[in-house]
Short mmCIF file of C-alpha atoms in Angstrom, two decimals:
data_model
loop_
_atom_site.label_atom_id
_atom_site.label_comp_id
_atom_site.label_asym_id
_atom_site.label_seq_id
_atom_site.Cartn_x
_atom_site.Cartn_y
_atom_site.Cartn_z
CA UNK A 27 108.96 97.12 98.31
CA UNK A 28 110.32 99.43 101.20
CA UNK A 29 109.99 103.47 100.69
CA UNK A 30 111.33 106.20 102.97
CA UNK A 31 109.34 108.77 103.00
CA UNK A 32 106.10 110.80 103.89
CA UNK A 33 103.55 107.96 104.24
CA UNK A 34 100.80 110.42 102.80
CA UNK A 35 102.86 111.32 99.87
CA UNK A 36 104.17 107.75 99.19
CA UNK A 37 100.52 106.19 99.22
CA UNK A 38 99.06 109.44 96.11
CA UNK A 39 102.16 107.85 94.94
CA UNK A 40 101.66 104.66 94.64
CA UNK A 41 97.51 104.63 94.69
CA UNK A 42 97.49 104.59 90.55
CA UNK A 43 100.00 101.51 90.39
CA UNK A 44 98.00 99.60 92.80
CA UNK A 45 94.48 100.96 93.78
CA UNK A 46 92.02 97.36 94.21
CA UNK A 47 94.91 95.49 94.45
CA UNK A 48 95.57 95.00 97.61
CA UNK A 49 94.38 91.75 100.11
CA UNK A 50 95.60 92.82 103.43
CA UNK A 51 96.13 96.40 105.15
CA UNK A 52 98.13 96.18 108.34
CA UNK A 53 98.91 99.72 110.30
CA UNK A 54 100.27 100.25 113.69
CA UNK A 55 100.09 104.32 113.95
CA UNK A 56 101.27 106.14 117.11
CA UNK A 57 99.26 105.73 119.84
CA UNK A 58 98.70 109.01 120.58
CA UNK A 59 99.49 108.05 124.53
CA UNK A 60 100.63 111.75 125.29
CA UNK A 61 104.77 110.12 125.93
CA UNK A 62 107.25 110.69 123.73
CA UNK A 63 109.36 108.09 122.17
CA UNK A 64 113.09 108.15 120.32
CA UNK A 65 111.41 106.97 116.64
CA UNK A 66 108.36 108.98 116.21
CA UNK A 67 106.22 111.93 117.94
CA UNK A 68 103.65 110.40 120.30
CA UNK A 69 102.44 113.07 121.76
CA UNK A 70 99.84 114.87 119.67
CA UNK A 71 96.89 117.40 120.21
CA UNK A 72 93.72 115.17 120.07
CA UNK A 73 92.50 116.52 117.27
CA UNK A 74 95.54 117.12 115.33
CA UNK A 75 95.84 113.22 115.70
CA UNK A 76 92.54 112.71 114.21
CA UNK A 77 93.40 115.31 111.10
CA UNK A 78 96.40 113.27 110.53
CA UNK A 79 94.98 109.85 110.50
CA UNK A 80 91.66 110.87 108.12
CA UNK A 81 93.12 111.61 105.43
CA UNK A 82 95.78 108.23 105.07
CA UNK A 83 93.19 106.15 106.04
CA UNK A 84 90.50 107.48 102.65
CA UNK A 85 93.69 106.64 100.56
CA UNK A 86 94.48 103.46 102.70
CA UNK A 87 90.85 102.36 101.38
CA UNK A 88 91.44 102.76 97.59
CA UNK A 89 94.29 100.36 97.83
CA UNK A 90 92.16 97.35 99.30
CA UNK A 91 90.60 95.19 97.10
CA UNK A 92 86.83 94.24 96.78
CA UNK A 93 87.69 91.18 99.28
CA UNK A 94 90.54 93.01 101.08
CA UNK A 95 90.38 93.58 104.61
CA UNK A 96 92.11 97.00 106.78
CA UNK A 97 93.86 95.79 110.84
CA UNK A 98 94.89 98.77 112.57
CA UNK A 99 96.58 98.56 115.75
CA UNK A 100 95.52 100.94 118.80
CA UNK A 101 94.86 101.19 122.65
CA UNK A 102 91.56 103.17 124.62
CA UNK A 103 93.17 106.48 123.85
CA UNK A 104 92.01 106.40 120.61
CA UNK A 105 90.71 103.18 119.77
CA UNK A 106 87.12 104.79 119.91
CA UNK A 107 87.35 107.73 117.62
CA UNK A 108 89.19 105.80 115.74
CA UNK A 109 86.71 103.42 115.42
CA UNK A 110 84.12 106.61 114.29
CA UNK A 111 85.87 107.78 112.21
CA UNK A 112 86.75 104.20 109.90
CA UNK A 113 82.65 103.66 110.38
CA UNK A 114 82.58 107.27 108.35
CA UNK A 115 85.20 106.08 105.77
CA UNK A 116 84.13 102.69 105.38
CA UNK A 117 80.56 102.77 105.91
CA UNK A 118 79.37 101.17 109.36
CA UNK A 119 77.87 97.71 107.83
CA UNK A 120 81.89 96.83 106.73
CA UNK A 121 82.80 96.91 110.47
CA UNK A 122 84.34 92.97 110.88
CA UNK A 123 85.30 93.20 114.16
CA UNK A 124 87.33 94.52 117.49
CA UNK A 125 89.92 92.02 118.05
CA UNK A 126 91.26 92.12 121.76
CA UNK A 127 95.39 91.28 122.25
CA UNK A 128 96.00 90.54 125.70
CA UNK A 129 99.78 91.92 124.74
CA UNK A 130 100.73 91.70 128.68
CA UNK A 131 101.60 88.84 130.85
CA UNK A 132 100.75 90.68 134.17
CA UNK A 133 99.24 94.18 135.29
CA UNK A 134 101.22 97.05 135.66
CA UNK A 135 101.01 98.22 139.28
CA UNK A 136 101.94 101.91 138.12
CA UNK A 137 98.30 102.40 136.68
CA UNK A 138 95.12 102.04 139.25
CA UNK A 139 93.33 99.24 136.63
CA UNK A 140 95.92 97.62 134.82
CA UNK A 141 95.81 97.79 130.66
CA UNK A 142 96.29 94.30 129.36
CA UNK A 143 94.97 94.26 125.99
CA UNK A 144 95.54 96.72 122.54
CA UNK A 145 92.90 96.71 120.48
CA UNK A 146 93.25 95.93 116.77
CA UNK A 147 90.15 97.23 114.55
CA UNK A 148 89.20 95.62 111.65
CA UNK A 149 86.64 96.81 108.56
CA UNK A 150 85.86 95.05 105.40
CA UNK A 151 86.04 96.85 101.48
CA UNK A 152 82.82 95.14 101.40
CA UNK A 153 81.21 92.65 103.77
CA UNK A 154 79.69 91.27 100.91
CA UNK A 155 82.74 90.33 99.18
CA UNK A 156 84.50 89.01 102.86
CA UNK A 157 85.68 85.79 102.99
CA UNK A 158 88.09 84.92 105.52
CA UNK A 159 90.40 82.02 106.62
CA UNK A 160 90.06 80.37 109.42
CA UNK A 161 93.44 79.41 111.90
CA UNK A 162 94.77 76.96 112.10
CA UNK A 163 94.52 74.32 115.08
CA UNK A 164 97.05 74.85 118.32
CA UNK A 165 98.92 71.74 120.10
CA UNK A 166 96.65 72.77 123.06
CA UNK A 167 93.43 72.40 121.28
CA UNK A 168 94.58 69.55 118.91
CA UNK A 169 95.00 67.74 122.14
CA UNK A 170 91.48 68.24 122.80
CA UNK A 171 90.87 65.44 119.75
CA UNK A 172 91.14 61.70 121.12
CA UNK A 173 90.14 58.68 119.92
CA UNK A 174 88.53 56.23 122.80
CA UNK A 175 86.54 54.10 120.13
CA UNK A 176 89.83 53.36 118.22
CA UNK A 177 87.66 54.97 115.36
CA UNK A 178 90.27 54.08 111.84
CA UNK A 179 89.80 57.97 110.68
CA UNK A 180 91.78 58.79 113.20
CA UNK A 181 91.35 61.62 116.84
CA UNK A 182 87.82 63.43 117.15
CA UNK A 183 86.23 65.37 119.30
CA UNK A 184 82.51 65.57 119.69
CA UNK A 185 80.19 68.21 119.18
CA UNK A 186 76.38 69.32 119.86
CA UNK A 187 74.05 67.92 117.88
CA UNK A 188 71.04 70.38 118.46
CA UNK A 189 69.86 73.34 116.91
CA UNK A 190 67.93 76.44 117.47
CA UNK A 191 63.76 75.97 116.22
CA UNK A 192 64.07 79.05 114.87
CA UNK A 193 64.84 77.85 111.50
CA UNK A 194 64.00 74.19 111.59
CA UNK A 195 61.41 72.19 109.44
CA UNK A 196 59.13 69.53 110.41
CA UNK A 197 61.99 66.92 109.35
CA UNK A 198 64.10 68.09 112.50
CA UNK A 199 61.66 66.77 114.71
CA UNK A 200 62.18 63.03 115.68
CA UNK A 201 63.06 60.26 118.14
CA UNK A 202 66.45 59.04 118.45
CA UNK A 203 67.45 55.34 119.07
CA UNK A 204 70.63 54.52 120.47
CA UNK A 205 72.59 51.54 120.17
CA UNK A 206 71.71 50.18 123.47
CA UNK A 207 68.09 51.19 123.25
CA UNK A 208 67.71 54.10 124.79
CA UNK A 209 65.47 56.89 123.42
CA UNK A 210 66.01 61.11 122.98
CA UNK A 211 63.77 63.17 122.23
CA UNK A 212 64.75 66.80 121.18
CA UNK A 213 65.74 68.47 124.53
CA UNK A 214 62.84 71.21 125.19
CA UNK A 215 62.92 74.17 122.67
CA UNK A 216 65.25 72.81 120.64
CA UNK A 217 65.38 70.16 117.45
CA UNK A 218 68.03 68.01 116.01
CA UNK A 219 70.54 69.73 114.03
CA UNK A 220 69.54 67.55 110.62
CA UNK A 221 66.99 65.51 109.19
CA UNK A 222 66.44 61.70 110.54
CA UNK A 223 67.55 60.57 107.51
CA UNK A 224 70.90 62.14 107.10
CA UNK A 225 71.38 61.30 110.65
CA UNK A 226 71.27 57.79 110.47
CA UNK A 227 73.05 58.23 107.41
CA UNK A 228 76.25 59.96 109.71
CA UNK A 229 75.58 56.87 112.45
CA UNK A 230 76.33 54.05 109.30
CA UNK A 231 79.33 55.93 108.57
CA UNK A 232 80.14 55.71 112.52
CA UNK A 233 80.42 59.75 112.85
CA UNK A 234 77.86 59.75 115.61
CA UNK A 235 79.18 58.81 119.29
CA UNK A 236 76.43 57.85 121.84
CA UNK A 237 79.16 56.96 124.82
CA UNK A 238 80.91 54.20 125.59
CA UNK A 239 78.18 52.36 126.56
CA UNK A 240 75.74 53.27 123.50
CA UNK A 241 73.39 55.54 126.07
CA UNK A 242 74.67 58.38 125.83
CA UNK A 243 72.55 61.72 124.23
CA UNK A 244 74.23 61.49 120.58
CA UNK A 245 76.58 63.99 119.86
CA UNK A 246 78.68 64.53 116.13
CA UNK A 247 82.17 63.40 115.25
CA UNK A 248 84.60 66.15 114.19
CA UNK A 249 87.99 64.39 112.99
CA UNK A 250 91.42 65.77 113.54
CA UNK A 251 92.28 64.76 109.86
CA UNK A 252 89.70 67.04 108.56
CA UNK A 253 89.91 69.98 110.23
CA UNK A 254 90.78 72.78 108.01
CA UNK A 255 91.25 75.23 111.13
CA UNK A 256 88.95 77.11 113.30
CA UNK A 257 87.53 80.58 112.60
CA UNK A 258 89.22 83.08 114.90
CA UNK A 259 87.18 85.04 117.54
CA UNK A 260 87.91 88.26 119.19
CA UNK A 261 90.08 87.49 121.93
CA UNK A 262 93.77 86.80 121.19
CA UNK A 263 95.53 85.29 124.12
CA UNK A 264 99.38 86.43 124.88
CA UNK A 265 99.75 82.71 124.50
CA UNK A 266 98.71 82.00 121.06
CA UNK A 267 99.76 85.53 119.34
CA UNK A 268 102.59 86.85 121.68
CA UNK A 269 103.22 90.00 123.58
CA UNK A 270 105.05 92.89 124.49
CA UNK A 271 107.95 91.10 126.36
CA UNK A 272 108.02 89.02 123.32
CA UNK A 273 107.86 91.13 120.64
CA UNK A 274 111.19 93.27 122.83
CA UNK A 275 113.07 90.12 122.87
CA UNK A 276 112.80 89.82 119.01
CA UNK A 277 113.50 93.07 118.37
CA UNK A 278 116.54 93.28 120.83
CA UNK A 279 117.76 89.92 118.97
CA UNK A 280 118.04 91.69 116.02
CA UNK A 281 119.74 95.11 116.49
CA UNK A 282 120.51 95.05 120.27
CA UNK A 283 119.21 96.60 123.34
CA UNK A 284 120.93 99.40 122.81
CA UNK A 285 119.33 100.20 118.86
CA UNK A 286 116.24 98.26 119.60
CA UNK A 287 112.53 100.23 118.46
CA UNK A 288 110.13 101.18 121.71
CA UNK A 289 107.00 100.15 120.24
CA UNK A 290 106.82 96.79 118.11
CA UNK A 291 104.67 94.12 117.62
CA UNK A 292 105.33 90.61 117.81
CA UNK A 293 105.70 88.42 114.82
CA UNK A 294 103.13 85.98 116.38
CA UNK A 295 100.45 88.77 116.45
CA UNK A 296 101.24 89.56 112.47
CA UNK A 297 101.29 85.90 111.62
CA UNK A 298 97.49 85.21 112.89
CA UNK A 299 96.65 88.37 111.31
CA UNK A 300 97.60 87.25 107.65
CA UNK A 301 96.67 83.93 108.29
CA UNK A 302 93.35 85.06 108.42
CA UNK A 303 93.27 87.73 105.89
CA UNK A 304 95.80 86.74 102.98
CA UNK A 305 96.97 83.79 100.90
CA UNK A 306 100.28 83.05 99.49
CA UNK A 307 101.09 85.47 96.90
CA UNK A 308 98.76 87.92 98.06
CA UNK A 309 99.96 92.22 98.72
CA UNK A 310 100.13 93.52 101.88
CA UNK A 311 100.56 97.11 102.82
CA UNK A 312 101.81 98.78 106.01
CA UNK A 313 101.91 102.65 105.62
CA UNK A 314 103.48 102.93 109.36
CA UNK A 315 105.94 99.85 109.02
CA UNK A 316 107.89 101.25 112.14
CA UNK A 317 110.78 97.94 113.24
CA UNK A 318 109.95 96.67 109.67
CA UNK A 319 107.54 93.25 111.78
CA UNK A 320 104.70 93.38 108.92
CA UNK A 321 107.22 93.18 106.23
CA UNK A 322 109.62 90.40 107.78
CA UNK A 323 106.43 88.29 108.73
CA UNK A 324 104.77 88.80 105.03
CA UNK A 325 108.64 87.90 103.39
CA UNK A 326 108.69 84.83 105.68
CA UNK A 327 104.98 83.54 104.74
CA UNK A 328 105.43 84.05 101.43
CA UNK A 329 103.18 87.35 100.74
CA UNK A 330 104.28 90.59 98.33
CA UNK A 331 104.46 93.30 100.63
CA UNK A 332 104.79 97.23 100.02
CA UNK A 333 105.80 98.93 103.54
CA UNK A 334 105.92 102.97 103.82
CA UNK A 335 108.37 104.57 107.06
CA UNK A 336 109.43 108.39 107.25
CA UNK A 337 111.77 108.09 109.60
CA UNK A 338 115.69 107.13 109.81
CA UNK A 339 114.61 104.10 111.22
CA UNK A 340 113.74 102.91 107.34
CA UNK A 341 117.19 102.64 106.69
CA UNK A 342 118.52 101.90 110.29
CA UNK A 343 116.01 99.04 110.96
CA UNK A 344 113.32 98.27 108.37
CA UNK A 345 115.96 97.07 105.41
CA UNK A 346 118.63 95.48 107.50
CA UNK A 347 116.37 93.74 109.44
CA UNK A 348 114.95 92.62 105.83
CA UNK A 349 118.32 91.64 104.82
CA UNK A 350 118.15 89.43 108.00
CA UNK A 351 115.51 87.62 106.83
CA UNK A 352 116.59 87.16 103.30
CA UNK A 353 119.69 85.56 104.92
CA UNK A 354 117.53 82.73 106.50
CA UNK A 355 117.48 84.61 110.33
CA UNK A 356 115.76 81.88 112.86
CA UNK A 357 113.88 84.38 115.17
CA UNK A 358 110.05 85.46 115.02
CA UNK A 359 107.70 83.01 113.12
CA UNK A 360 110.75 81.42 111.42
CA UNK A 361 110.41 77.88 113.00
CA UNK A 362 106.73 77.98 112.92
CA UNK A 363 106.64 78.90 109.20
CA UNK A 364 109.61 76.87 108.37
CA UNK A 365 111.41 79.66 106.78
CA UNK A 366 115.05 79.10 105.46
CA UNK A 367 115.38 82.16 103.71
CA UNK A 368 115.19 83.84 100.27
CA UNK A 369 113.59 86.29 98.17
CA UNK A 370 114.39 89.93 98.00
CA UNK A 371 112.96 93.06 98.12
CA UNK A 372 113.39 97.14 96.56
CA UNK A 373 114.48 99.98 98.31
CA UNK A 374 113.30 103.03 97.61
CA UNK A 375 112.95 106.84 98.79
CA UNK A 376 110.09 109.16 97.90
CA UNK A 377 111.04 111.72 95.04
CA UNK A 378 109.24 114.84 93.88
CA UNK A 379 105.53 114.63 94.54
CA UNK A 380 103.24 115.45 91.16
CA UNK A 381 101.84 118.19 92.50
CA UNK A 382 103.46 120.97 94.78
CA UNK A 383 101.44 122.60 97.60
CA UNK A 384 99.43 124.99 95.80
CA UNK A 385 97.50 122.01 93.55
CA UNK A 386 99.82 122.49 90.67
CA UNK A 387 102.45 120.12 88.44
CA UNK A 388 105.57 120.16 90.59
CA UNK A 389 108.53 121.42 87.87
CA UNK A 390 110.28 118.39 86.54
CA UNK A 391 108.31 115.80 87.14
CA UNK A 392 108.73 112.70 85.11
CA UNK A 393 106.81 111.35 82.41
CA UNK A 394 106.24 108.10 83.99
CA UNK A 395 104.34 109.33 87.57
CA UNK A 396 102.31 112.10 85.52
CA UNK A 397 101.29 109.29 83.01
CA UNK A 398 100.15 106.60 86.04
CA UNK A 399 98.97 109.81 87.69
CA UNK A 400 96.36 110.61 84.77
CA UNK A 401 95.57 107.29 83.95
CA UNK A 402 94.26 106.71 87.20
CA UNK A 403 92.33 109.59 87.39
CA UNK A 404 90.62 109.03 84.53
CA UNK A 405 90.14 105.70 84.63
CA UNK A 406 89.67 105.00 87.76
CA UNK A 407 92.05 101.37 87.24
CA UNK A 408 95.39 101.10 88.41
CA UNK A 409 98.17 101.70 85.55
CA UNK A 410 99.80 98.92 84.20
CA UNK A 411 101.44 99.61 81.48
CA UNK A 412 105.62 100.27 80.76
CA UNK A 413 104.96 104.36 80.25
CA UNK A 414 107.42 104.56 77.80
CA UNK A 415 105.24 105.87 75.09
CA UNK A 416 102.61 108.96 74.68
CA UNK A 417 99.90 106.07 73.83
CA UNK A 418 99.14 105.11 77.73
CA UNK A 419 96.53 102.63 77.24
CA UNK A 420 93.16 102.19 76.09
CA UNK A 421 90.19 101.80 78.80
CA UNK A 422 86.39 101.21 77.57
CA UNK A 423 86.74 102.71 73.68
CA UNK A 424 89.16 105.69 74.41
CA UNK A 425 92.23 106.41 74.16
CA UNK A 426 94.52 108.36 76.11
CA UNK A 427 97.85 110.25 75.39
CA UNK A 428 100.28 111.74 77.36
CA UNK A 429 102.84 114.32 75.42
CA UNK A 430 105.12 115.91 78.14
CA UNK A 431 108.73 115.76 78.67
CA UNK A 432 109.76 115.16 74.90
CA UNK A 433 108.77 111.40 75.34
CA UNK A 434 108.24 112.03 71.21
CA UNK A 435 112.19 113.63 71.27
CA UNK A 436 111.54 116.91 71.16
CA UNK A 437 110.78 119.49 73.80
CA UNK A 438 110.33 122.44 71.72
CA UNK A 439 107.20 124.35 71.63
CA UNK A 440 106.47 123.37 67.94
CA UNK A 441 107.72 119.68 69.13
CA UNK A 442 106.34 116.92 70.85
CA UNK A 443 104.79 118.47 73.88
CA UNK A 444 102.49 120.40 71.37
CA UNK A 445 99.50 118.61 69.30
CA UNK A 446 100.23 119.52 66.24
CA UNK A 447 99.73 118.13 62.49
CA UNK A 448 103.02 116.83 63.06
CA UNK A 449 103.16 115.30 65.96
CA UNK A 450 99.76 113.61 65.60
CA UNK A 451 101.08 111.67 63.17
CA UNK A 452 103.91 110.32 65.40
CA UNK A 453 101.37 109.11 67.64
CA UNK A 454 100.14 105.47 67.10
CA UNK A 455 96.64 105.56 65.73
CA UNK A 456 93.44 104.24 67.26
CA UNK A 457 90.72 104.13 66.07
CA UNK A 458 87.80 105.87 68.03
CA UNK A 459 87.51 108.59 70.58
CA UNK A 460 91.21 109.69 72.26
CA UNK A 461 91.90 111.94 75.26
CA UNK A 462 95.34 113.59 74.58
CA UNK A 463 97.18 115.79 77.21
CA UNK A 464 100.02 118.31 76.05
CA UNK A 465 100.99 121.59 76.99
CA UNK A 466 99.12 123.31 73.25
CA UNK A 467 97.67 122.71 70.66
CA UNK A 468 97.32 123.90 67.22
CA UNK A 469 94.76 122.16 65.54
CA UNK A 470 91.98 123.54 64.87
CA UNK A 471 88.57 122.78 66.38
CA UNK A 472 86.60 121.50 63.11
CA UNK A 473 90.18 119.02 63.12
CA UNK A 474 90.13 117.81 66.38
CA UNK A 475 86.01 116.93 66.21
CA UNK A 476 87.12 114.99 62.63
CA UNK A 477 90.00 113.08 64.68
CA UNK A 478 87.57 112.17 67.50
CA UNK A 479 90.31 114.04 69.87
CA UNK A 480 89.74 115.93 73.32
CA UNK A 481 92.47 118.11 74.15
CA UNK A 482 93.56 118.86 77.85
CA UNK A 483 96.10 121.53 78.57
CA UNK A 484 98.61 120.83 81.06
CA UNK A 485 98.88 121.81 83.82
CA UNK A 486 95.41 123.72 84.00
CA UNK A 487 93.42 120.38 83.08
CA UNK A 488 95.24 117.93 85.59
CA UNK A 489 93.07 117.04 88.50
CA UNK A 490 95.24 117.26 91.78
CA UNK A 491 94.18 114.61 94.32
#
């Protein structure tokens, strides 16, 4: 899904179709670098910046779900406040991490200590809930795995077999035997990393190497063949993840030095960041989607994606470069990911919001936003359902009716936006307490308490968000 529009607007749009639902928030906002660049405004007041960003990133929140996980892109001009204010919105124990991008291959002599990383800040939903992947092995550290013993399970590479005493129980504590004879002891103020038994138990299955000579300090076999990846630190090298040269050359590739975007970010950089944060078939948002990168690396690795952009660029950049991708294009991530081509995606530009500036129902709004609008709100749940009905749904024993824009074929005041005798009986019947919005009613009180019915008046009983 691509949207022009307002990113603000779009996201009150789209919170009550997809609030909780989403695994993976990507956003790349301006920089706020006091230069000014052809796509967007760069070059805010300090705290005009910060009034902007507060309010997208509360609503960027609802959308992640329990185990979701928000990636924001920034350098040292903001990257601190920025990093306050997220600790206010997200609570400071569901910081993850400042991940470093080295996103230059050399200083720039212009500046008297030369920038060479962006940060990217990352926060949880819940730390509780966070379970990330880990990424997976390069050629250069695969290399690392050899096999000198001609062990059949194929290249290892050895690791530590100590541990801190912190934790350890009396079991830790023992003499080792090598093959040729020679005896260990646990190296001062620290104690074998498992139990004698389940050690000798690893050295029968031959995952223990003591040397080529058997006198060696023993040390644990980690096999090639069963490495699932490695769990990602905070430094991302230019040469695993890409940089700025890199991410220009893709970009001019595309639509040309001449129509290329100032600012991206290489598809490299997005690739290790859903790698680690998403599965196949999992949503990712991007609220700032700029050259369209998040979207063209989520199409290519197999991810829904919903990506927001006000400007021209939307149409100019974002969807053809989308098309591109669809049509099997070869640059980026392609070879890496294998991708051939495929899929589609929605185009779509933001319409009338629900409510105009002053708090109220904007005139003519449809029945289906107001419906996923007040579902939401009083549910709290994102709204699933086909809103082609005044019955929206039924959440925890109540039901709840929408009767606005003759959805029951009339739009006379005696008609189907009224609760009347009438019209209640066009409704389809539940059983239980019901929530019904219209713009009157004329039922009586004693009538309504018999029904089980609460009546809210639109507009002066809609909650603006």
């Amino acid at each position: 899904m691509l949207i022009q529009g307002d990113n603000l607007d779009a996201l009150k749009a789209l919170l009550p179709y997809y609030a909780g639902r989403v695994k993976c928030i990507y956003i790349d906002p301006p920089y706020n670098t006091k230069s000014a660049f052809e796509h967007y405004d760069d070059n805010l007041e300090h705290t005009q910046w910060l009034a902007i960003m507060y309010p997208r990133l509360e609503v960027l929140r609802e959308f992640l779900a329990d185990d979701g996980t928000m990636w924001v892109s920034i350098d040292d001009n903001e990257a601190h406040y920025l990093k306050v204010i997220m600790d206010e919105i997200f609570g400071r124990k569901n910081f993850l991490a400042n991940v470093l991008w080295q996103k230059r291959t050399s200083p720039d002599a212009r500046l008297r200590l030369g920038a060479a990383h962006d940060h990217v800040i990352v926060f949880c939903k819940d730390i509780d809930n966070q379970n990330l992947n880990k990424v997976p092995l390069t050629d250069e550290k695969a290399a690392n795995f050899k096999n000198p013993d001609n062990d059949p399970k194929g290249p290892w590479a050895s690791t530590d077999f100590t541990g801190q005493i912190g934790h350890a129980t009396p079991t830790q504590f023992y003499t080792i035997k090598t093959p040729a004879g020679k005896s260990y002891p646990p190296p001062k103020g620290r104690c074998w990393a498992l139990n004698e038994e389940t050690f000798y138990g690893l050295v029968a299955q031959g995952r223990v190497w003591f040397g080529k000579n058997g006198t060696s300090k023993p040390r644990l076999k980690r096999y090639l063949s069963e490495m699932a990846g490695v769990t990602a630190w905070t430094w991302w090298a230019n040469t695993e993840v890409g940089h700025n040269q890199e991410s220009k050359k893709e970009i001019n590739e595309i639509f040309g030095s001449e129509n290329a975007f100032d600012t991206p970010k290489p598809e490299r950089l997005l690739k290790r960041i859903l790698e680690i944060a998403t599965n196949p078939g999992d949503l990712v948002l991007d609220s700032f989607l700029g050259s369209g990168t998040t979207a063209a690396v989520a199409h290519k690795m197999g991810r829904h994606y919903i990506g927001v952009e006000l400007g021209s660029h939307a149409v100019t950049h974002c969807a053809p470069r989308l098309r591109r991708v669809i049509d099997g294009e070869s640059g980026g991530i392609s070879k890496a990911v294998n991708w051939q081509g495929g899929g589609g995606f929605r185009f779509y530009r933001l319409g009338d919001p629900v409510f105009d500036e002053m708090g109220h129902v904007s005139r003519g709004i449809r029945f289906a936003p107001l419906a996923a609008h007040l579902w939401f709100v009083e549910t709290g749940v994102p709204y699933s359902g086909k809103a082609d009905s005044p019955f929206l749904g039924e959440h925890k024993g109540t039901a709840y009716y929408l009767l606005y824009n003759g959805v029951l074929g009339d739009k006379r005041p005696n008609g189907g936006n009224v609760l009347t005798s009438k019209s209640l009986e066009m409704l389809p019947p539940f059983e239980g307490p019901k929530i019904i919005f219209g713009e009157g009613c004329r039922l009586s009180s004693e009538r309504l308490k018999r029904a089980s019915i609460t009546f809210r008046q639109i507009p002066y009983e809609i909650k603006a968000r």
